[in-house]
Short mmCIF file of C-alpha atoms in Angstrom, two decimals:
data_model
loop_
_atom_site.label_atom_id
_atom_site.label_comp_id
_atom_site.label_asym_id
_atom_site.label_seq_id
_atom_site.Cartn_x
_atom_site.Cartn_y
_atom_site.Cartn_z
CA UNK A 1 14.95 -25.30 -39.49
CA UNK A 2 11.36 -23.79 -39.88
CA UNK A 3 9.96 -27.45 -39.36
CA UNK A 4 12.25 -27.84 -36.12
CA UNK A 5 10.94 -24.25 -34.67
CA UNK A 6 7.52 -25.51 -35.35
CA UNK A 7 7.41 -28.54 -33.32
CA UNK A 8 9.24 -26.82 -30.34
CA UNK A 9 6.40 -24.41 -30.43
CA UNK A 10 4.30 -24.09 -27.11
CA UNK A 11 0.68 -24.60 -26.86
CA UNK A 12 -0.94 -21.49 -27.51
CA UNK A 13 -3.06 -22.17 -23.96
CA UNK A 14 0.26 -22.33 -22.64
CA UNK A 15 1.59 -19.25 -23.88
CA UNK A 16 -1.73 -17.34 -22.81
CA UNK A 17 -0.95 -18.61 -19.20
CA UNK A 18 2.66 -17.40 -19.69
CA UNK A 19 1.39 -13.78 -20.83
CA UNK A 20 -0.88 -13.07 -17.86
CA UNK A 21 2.09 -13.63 -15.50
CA UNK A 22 4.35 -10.96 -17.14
CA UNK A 23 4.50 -7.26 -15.50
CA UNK A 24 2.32 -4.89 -17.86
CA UNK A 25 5.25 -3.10 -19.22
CA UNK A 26 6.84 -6.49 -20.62
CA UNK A 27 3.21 -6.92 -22.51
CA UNK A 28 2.95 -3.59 -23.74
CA UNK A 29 6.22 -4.67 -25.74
CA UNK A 30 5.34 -7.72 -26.51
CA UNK A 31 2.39 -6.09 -28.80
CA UNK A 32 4.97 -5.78 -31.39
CA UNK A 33 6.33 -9.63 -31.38
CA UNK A 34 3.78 -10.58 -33.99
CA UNK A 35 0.21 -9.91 -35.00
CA UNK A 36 -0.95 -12.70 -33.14
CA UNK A 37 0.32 -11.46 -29.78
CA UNK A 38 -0.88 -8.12 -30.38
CA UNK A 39 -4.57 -9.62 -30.85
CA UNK A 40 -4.45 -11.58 -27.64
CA UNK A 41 -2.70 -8.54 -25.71
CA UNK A 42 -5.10 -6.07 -26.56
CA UNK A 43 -8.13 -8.44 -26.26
CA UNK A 44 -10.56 -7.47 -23.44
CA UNK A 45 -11.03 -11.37 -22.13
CA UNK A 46 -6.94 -11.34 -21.45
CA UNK A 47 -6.75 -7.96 -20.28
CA UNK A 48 -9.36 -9.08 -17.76
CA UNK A 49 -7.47 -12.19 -17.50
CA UNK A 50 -4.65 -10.31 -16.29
CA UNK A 51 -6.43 -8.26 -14.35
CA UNK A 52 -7.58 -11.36 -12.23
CA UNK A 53 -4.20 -12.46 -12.16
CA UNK A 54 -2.70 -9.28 -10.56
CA UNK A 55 -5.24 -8.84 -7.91
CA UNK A 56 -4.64 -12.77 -6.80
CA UNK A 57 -0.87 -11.86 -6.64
CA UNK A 58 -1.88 -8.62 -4.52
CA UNK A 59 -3.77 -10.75 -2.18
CA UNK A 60 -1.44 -13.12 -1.96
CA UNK A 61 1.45 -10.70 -0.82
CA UNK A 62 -1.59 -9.15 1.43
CA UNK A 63 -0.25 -11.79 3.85
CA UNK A 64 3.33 -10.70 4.65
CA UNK A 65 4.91 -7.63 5.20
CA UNK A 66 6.22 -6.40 1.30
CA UNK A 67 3.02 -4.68 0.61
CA UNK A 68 3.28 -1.66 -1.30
CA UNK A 69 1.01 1.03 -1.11
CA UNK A 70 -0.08 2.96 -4.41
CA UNK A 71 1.01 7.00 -3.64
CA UNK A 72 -0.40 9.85 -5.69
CA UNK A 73 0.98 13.00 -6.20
CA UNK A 74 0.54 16.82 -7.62
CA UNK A 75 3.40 18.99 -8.49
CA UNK A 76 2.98 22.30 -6.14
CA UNK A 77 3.61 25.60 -8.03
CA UNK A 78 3.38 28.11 -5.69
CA UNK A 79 3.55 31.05 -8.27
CA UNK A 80 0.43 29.55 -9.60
CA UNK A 81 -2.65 31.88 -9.58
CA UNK A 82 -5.26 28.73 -9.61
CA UNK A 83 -3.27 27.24 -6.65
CA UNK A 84 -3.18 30.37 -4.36
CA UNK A 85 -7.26 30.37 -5.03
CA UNK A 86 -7.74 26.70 -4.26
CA UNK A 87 -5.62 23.86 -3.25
CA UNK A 88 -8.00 21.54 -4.73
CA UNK A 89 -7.26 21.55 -8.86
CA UNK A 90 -3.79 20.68 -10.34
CA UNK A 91 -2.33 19.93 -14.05
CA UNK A 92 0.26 17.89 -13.17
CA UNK A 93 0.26 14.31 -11.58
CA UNK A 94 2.93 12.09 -10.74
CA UNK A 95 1.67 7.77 -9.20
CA UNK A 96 4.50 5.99 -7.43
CA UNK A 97 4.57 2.84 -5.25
CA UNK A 98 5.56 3.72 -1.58
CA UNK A 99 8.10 0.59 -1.01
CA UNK A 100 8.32 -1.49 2.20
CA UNK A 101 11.61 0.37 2.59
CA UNK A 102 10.37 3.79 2.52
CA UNK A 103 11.51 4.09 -0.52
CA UNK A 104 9.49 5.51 -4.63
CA UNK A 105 9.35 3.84 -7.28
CA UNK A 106 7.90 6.28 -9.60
CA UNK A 107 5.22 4.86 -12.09
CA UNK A 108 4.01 7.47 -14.66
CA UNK A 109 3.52 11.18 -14.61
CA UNK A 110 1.40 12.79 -17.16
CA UNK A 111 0.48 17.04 -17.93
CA UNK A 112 -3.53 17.62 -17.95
CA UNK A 113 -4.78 20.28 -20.47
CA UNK A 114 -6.23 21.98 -17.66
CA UNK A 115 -6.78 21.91 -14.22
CA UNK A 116 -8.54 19.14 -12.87
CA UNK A 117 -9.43 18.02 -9.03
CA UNK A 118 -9.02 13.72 -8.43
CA UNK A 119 -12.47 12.36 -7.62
CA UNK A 120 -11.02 9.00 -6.45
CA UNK A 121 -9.31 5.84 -7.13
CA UNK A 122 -9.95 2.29 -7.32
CA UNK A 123 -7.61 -1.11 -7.90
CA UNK A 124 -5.05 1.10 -10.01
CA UNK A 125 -7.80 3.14 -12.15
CA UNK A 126 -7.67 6.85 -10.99
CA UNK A 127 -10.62 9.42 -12.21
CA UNK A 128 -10.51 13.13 -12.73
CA UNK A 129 -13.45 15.95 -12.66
CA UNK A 130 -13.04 19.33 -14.51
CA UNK A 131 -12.43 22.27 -12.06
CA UNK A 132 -15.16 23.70 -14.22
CA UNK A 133 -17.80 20.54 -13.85
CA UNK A 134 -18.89 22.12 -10.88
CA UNK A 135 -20.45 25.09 -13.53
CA UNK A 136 -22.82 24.83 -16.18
CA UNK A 137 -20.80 24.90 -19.23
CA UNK A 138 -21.64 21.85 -20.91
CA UNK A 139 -18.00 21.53 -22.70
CA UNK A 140 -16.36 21.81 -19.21
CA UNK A 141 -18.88 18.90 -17.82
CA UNK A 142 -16.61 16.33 -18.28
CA UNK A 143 -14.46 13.63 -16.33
CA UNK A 144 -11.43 11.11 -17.46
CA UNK A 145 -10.17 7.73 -16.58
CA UNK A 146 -6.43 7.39 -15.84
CA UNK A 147 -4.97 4.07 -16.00
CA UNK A 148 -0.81 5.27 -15.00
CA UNK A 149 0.19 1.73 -16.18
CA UNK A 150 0.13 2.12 -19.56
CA UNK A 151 -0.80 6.29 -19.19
CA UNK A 152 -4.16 6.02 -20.98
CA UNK A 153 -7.05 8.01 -20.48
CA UNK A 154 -10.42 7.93 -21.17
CA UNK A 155 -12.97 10.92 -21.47
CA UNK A 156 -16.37 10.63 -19.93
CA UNK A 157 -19.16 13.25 -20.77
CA UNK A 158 -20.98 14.67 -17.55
CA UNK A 159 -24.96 15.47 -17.98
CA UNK A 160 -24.71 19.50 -17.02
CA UNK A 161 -25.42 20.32 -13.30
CA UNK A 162 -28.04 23.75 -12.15
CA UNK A 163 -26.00 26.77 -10.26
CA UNK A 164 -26.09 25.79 -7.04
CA UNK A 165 -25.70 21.39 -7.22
CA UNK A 166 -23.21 19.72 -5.20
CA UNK A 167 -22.08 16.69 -6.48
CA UNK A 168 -19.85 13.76 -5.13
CA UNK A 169 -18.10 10.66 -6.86
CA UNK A 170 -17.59 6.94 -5.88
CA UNK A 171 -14.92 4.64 -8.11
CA UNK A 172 -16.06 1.05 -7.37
CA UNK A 173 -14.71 -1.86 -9.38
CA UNK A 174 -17.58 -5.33 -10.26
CA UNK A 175 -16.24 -8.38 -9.17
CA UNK A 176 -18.89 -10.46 -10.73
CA UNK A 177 -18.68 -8.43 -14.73
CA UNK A 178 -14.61 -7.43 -13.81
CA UNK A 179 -16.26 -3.57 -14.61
CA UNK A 180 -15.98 -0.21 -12.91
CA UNK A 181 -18.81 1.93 -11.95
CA UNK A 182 -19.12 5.10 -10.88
CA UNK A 183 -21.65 6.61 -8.49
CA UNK A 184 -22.71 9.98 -8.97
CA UNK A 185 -24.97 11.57 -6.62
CA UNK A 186 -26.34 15.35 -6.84
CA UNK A 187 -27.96 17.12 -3.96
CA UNK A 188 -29.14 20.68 -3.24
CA UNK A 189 -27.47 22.62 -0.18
CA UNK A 190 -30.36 24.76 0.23
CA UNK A 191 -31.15 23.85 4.02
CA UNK A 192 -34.85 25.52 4.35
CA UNK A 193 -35.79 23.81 1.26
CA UNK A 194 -34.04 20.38 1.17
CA UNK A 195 -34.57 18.22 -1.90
CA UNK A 196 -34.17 14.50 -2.13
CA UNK A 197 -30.60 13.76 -3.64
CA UNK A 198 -30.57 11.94 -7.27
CA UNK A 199 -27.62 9.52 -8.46
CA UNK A 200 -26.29 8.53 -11.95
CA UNK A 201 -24.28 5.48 -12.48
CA UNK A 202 -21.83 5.07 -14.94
CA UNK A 203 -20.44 1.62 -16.48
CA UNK A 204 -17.14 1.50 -18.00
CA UNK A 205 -17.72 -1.44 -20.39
CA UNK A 206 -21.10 0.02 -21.79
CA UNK A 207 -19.66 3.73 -21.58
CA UNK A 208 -23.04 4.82 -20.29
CA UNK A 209 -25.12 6.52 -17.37
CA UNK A 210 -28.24 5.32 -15.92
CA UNK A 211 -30.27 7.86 -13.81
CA UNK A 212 -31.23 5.95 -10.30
CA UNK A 213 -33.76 6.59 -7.37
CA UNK A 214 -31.86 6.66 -3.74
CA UNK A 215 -34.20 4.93 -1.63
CA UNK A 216 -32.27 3.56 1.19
CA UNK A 217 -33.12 0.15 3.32
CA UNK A 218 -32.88 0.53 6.96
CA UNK A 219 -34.76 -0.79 9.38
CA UNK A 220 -37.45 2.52 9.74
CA UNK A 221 -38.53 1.63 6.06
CA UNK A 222 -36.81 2.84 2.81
CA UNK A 223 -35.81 6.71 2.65
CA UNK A 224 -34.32 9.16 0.42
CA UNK A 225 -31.09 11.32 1.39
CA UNK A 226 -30.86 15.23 1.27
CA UNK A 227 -26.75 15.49 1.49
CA UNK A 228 -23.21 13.67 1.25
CA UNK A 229 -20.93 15.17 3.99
CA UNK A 230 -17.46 15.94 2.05
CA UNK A 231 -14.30 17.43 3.66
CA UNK A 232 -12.82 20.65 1.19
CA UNK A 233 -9.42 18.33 1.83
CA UNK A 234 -8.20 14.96 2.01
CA UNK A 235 -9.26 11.68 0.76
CA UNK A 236 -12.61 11.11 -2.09
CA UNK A 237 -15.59 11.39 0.48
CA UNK A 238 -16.71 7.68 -0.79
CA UNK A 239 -14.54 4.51 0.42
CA UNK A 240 -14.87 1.56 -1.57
CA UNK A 241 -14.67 -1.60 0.68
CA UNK A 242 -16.34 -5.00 0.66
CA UNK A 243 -17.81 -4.92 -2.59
CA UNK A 244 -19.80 -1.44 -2.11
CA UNK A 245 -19.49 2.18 -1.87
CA UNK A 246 -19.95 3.63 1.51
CA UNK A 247 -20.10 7.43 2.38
CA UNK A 248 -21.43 9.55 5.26
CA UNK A 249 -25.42 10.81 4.27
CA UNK A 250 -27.79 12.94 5.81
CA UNK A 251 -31.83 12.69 5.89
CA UNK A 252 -34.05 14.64 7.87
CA UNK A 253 -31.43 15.48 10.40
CA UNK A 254 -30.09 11.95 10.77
CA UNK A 255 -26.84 10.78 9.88
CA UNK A 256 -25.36 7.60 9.03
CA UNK A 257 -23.24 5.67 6.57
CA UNK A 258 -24.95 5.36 3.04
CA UNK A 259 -24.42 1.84 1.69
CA UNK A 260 -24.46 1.27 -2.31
CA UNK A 261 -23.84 -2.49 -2.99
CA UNK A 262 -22.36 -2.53 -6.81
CA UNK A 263 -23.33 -5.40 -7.63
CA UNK A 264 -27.24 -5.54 -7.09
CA UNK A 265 -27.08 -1.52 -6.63
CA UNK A 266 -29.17 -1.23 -4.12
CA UNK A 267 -28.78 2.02 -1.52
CA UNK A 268 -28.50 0.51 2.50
CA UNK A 269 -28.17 1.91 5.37
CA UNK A 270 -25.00 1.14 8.10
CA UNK A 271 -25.40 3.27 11.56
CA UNK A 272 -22.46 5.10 12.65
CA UNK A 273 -21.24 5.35 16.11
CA UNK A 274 -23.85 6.46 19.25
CA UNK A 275 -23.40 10.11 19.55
CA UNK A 276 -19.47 10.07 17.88
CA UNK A 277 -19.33 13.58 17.75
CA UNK A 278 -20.46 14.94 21.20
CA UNK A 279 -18.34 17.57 22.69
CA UNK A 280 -17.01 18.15 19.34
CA UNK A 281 -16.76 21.56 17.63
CA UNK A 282 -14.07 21.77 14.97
CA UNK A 283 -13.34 18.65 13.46
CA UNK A 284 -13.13 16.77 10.28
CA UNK A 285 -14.43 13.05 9.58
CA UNK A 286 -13.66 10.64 6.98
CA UNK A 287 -14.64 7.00 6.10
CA UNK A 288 -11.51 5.28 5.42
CA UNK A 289 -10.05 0.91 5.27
CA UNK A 290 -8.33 0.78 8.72
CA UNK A 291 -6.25 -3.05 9.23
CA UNK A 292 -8.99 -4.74 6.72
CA UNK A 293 -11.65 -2.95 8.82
CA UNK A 294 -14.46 -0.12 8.44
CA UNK A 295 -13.42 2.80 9.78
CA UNK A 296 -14.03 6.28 10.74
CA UNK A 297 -11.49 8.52 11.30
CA UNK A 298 -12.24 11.73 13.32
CA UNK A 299 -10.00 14.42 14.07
CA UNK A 300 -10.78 17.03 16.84
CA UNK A 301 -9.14 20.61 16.53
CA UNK A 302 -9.61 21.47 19.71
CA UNK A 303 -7.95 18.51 21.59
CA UNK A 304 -5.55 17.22 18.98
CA UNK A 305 -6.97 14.25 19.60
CA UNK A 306 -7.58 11.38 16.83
CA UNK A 307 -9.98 9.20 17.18
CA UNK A 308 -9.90 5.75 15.05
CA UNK A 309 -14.01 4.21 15.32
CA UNK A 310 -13.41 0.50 14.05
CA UNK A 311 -15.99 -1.53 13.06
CA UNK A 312 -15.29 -5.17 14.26
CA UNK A 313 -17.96 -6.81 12.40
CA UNK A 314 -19.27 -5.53 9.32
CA UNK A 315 -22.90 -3.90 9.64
CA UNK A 316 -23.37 -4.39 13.14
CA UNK A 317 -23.47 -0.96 14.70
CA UNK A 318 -22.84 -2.54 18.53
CA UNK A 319 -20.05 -3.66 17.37
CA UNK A 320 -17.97 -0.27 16.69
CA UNK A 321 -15.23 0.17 19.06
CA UNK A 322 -12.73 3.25 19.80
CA UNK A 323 -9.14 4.33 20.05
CA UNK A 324 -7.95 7.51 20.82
CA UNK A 325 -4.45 8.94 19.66
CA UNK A 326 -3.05 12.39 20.76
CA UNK A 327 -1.55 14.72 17.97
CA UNK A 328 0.39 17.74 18.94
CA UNK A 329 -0.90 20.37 16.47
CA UNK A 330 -2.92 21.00 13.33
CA UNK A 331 -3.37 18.31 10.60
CA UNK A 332 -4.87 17.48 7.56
CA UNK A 333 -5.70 13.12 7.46
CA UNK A 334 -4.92 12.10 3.91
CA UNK A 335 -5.12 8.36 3.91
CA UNK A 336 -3.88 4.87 5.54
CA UNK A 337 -1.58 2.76 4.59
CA UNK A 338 -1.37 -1.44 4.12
CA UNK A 339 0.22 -1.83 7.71
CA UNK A 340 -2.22 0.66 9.50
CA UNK A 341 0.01 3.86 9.47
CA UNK A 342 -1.87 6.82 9.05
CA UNK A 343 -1.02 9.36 6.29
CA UNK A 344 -1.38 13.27 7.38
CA UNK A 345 0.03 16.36 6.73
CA UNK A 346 1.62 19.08 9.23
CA UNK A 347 1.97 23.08 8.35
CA UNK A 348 4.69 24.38 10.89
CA UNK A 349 6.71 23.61 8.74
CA UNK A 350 4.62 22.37 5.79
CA UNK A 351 5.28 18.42 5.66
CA UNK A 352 3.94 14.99 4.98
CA UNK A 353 4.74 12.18 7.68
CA UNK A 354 3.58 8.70 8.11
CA UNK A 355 1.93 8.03 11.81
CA UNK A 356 1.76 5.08 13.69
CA UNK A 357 -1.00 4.98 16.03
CA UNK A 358 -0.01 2.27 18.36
CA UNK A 359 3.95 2.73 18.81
CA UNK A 360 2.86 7.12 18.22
CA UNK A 361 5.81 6.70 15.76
CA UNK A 362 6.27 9.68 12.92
CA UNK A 363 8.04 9.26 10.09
CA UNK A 364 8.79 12.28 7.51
CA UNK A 365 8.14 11.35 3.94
CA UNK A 366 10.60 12.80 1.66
CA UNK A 367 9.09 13.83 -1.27
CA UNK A 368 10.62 16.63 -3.25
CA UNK A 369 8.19 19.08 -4.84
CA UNK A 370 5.23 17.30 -4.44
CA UNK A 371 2.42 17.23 -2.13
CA UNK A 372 0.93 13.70 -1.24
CA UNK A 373 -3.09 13.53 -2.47
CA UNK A 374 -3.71 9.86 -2.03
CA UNK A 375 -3.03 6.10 -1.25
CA UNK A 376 -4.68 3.17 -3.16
CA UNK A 377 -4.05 -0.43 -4.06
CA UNK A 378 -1.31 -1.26 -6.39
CA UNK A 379 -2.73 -3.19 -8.88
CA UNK A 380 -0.92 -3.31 -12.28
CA UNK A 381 -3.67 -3.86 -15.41
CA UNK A 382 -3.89 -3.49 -18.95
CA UNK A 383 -7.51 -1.81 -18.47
CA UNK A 384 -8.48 0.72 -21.44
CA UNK A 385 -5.78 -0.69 -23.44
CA UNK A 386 -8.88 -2.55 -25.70
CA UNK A 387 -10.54 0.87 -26.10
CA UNK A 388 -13.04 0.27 -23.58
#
């Protein structure tokens, strides 16, 4: 009988092929099937392996209309001291995938030890900072990795900040090494005494930082940068598109988008629309992914008005082009989603709704409990399964 099993045995090649096809929670219980599959499961080339194989599958759905966007979540607790001071920290998260349907699928929850705000996420691979990083306690300068597929984390240690730093993070993910980095930069919001900002990269696979000069290409020479504009709400300030980081900079007065390609990380410089923000007093802007596009959202407060900037071809500053919705009241932009829906919030009453900017469509989201934080890629992986 054993003799028979063994010849009807697949090819070991084969049943590697097999394995990267299967949903992650299949593999995490195929660990236990024998010692052998546990090796290859938890062995960083496969994980990878996988990891290649999901993302094809997610482009390959990219094409018709099932995509599902990745939604993030915090529990609200209004009787919660830390949440009447700030809106920014919370202890408990929650990751489900927003259907084609309009339905939640809920993925994994988890309980932090403490209260931390979400710096970003990228392919499926959310990261955390301390409420406290932004102090100098050097026990409290700390960040984690949060992969909800299998709900594993990993804890990073943060070189301390001075008093008065600001400090912004960018999640990217290497195509070339199939890594993540992470793009730390520190400036000084002392305005009569600006500073050159500095920047710290961090690689996943090496579990290190490097210290990095900003000297940004454009076409006046190289530059440093003095600031990172950040909203106090709504999506990480950083957008990860095209295989770099981009974010909105300042130097000596002049503002544009601040390029970081990952892969030969080198700071560039992209210029944002001619005078955007004339005849604008209260708004908010954010970089965001807008139907496979560079995009800058900008809400006036005074108007109501939304207004999408689109950049039709990548780099080219003459080629950013305009469209203008009209809201009706007060909102906070959280994100976009896969079919070009934008993803806001509303106060009168307090809800969160899906817009659609060409039919003006509004759709409530019913989520009990929980305020909406963030949209990503869905992108199932075994990554920090192998320790890493």
């Amino acid at each position: 009988m054993s003799q028979l099993l063994l010849s009807q045995r697949l090819p070991d090649d084969l049943v590697y092929e097999i394995l990267t096809l299967l949903p992650v929670k299949s593999l995490i219980r195929f660990r236990c099937v024998s010692k052998s599959w546990y090796c290859t499961i938890t062995d960083h080339n496969f994980i990878m392996a996988q990891f290649d194989r999901s993302k094809s599958l997610f482009n390959n759905n990219n094409n018709n209309d099932n995509n599902n966007a990745y939604m993030f979540f915090t529990k609200k607790k209004t009787n919660d001291y830390m949440l009447t001071l700030t809106s920014f920290y919370r202890k408990e998260f929650c990751t489900a995938v927003y259907n084609s349907d309009r339905t939640f699928t809920e993925i994994s929850r988890f309980q932090a030890p403490c209260y931390y705000g979400v710096a970003g996420c990228c392919r499926g691979m959310f990261y955390f900072v301390h409420e406290a990083e932004y102090k100098v306690e050097k026990e409290n300068n700390r960040m984690y990795f949060w992969n909800p597929s299998i709900r594993k984390f990993k804890k990073v240690q943060l070189t301390p900040l001075n008093i008065h730093d600001k400090v912004v993070y960018g999640l990217a993910y290497h195509y070339q090494n199939n890594d993540y980095k992470i793009l730390r930069i520190i400036f000084y919001p002392i305005y009569h005494q600006p500073k050159p900002a500095e920047a710290e990269i961090y690689t996943l696979s090496t579990d290190s930082w490097r210290r990095v000069v900003i000297s940004v290409e454009s076409s006046s020479g190289s530059k440093p940068i003095e600031s990172v504009h950040y909203e106090l709400k709504g999506p990480p300030c950083f957008v990860f598109f095209n295989g770099a980081l981009h974010c909105i900079a300042c130097s000596q007065d002049h503002k544009f988008i601040l390029y970081f390609d990952v892969n030969d990380e080198r700071f560039r410089e992209i210029l944002l629309p001619q005078n955007y923000l004339d005849g604008l007093s209260r708004y908010s802007q954010h970089l965001a992914v807008f139907k496979g596009l560079l995009a800058l959202i900008v809400f006036d407060g005074n108007s109501k008005i939304f207004h999408i900037w689109m950049m039709k071809e990548y780099g080219v500053a003459e080629s950013w082009i305009k469209k203008s919705v009209p809201m009706k009241e007060d909102l906070w932009f959280l994100g976009i989603t896969f079919n070009g829906e934008l993803l806001i919030q509303k106060f009168n009453p307090f809800r969160t709704l899906t817009f659609h900017p060409e039919s003006l469509n509004e759709e409530i989201l019913e989520i009990p409990d929980y305020e909406c934080m963030y949209t990503d890629f869905w992108v199932e992986s075994l990554l920090l399964l192998d320790g890493i």
